[in-house]
Short mmCIF file of C-alpha atoms in Angstrom, two decimals:
data_model
loop_
_atom_site.label_atom_id
_atom_site.label_comp_id
_atom_site.label_asym_id
_atom_site.label_seq_id
_atom_site.Cartn_x
_atom_site.Cartn_y
_atom_site.Cartn_z
CA MET A 1 0.00 0.00 0.00
CA SER A 2 2.93 2.33 0.62
CA SER A 3 4.54 1.44 -2.70
CA ARG A 4 4.80 4.14 -5.31
CA ASP A 5 3.91 1.64 -8.03
CA GLU A 6 0.44 2.23 -9.34
CA GLY A 7 -0.32 -1.45 -9.88
CA GLU A 8 -3.27 -2.67 -11.89
CA SER A 9 -6.38 -0.60 -12.33
CA SER A 10 -9.67 -1.99 -11.07
CA GLY A 11 -10.80 -2.34 -14.66
CA LEU A 12 -7.84 -4.56 -15.57
CA VAL A 13 -8.34 -6.69 -12.48
CA ARG A 14 -12.00 -7.08 -13.35
CA GLU A 15 -11.10 -8.19 -16.89
CA ARG A 16 -8.73 -10.85 -15.52
CA VAL A 17 -11.34 -12.10 -13.06
CA VAL A 18 -14.06 -12.28 -15.72
CA ALA A 19 -11.69 -14.15 -18.06
CA ALA A 20 -10.70 -16.56 -15.28
CA ARG A 21 -14.35 -17.25 -14.42
CA GLN A 22 -15.13 -17.88 -18.08
CA ARG A 23 -12.23 -20.38 -18.29
CA GLN A 24 -13.64 -22.16 -15.26
CA ILE A 25 -17.16 -22.30 -16.67
CA GLU A 26 -15.80 -23.79 -19.90
CA ARG A 27 -13.51 -26.23 -18.05
CA PHE A 28 -16.31 -27.56 -15.87
CA ALA A 29 -19.06 -27.64 -18.52
CA LYS A 30 -18.82 -31.44 -18.68
CA TYR A 31 -19.18 -31.85 -14.90
CA ASP A 32 -22.65 -31.61 -13.37
CA GLY A 33 -22.90 -29.06 -10.59
CA VAL A 34 -19.34 -27.76 -10.90
CA THR A 35 -18.96 -24.19 -12.15
CA CYS A 36 -15.82 -22.93 -10.41
CA ASN A 37 -12.57 -24.12 -8.87
CA ALA A 38 -13.88 -23.82 -5.32
CA ALA A 39 -16.68 -26.31 -6.08
CA MET A 40 -14.40 -29.02 -7.53
CA PRO A 41 -14.80 -32.44 -5.96
CA SER A 42 -11.65 -34.50 -5.44
CA ASN A 43 -12.09 -36.69 -8.52
CA VAL A 44 -12.34 -33.62 -10.79
CA MET A 45 -9.49 -31.91 -8.97
CA ARG A 46 -7.14 -34.80 -9.76
CA GLU A 47 -7.89 -34.26 -13.44
CA VAL A 48 -7.68 -30.45 -13.68
CA CYS A 49 -5.05 -29.66 -11.04
CA GLN A 50 -2.07 -31.52 -12.45
CA ILE A 51 1.26 -30.12 -11.25
CA ASP A 52 4.85 -30.79 -12.27
CA ALA A 53 7.52 -32.43 -10.13
CA THR A 54 8.87 -29.13 -8.79
CA ALA A 55 5.44 -27.91 -7.68
CA SER A 56 4.66 -31.34 -6.25
CA GLY A 57 7.88 -31.22 -4.24
CA TYR A 58 6.98 -27.82 -2.81
CA LEU A 59 3.52 -29.02 -1.86
CA GLU A 60 4.83 -32.24 -0.30
CA HIS A 61 7.39 -30.25 1.70
CA ALA A 62 4.70 -27.88 2.95
CA MET A 63 2.44 -30.77 3.88
CA ASN A 64 5.19 -32.38 5.97
CA GLU A 65 6.78 -29.30 7.50
CA LEU A 66 3.62 -27.34 8.22
CA ASN A 67 1.44 -30.33 9.17
CA PHE A 68 -1.25 -29.47 6.65
CA SER A 69 -4.25 -31.76 6.44
CA ALA A 70 -5.57 -33.48 3.32
CA ARG A 71 -8.24 -30.81 3.22
CA ALA A 72 -5.55 -28.09 3.20
CA HIS A 73 -3.79 -29.95 0.38
CA ASP A 74 -6.93 -29.81 -1.74
CA ARG A 75 -7.55 -26.15 -0.93
CA ILE A 76 -3.98 -25.26 -1.88
CA LEU A 77 -4.42 -26.96 -5.25
CA LYS A 78 -7.73 -25.19 -5.86
CA VAL A 79 -6.19 -21.81 -5.07
CA ALA A 80 -3.18 -22.61 -7.26
CA ARG A 81 -5.58 -23.51 -10.10
CA THR A 82 -7.32 -20.14 -9.61
CA LEU A 83 -3.99 -18.27 -9.64
CA ALA A 84 -3.09 -19.94 -12.94
CA ASP A 85 -6.52 -19.01 -14.31
CA LEU A 86 -6.05 -15.38 -13.27
CA ALA A 87 -2.69 -15.36 -15.05
CA GLY A 88 -4.32 -16.81 -18.18
CA ARG A 89 -2.34 -20.05 -18.05
CA GLU A 90 -3.63 -23.57 -18.65
CA ALA A 91 -1.03 -25.20 -16.45
CA ILE A 92 -0.45 -24.65 -12.74
CA ASP A 93 3.19 -23.80 -12.17
CA ALA A 94 5.41 -23.98 -9.10
CA ALA A 95 4.97 -20.25 -8.37
CA ASP A 96 1.18 -20.76 -8.20
CA VAL A 97 1.62 -23.56 -5.67
CA LEU A 98 4.04 -21.51 -3.58
CA GLU A 99 1.68 -18.53 -3.54
CA ALA A 100 -1.24 -20.76 -2.55
CA ILE A 101 0.86 -22.24 0.27
CA GLN A 102 1.62 -18.71 1.49
CA TYR A 103 -2.09 -17.88 1.58
CA ARG A 104 -2.81 -21.08 3.51
CA THR A 105 -0.06 -20.28 5.99
CA LEU A 106 -1.50 -16.78 6.44
CA ASP A 107 -4.95 -18.29 7.08
CA ARG A 108 -3.47 -20.51 9.74
CA LYS A 109 -1.76 -17.59 11.48
CA LEU A 110 -4.94 -15.52 11.44
CA MET A 111 -7.02 -18.33 12.94
CA MET A 112 -4.71 -18.71 15.96
#
């Protein structure tokens, strides 16, 4: 907030969000009752949240070191999928997973 960088305008952010939501609607068209990443059941998540070895290593490390639950694992992947969607990418990359882990860690700190 104290940065002198102007960042993205609200209009640009809105465009990215609308585009990400449209990607999700298209992705989940073949799945009944699923319209967004947050609503993905585990079986669909395994299909659409594929990650490479590097990202998988980061996630496994976080799971072990931070004692995350299986539920946290799934939430991290869903958030990572959303971050990739917002960036306009089909694939989830390691940076998406790391950012999602950071958000999960922040959630944990706020709940204590």
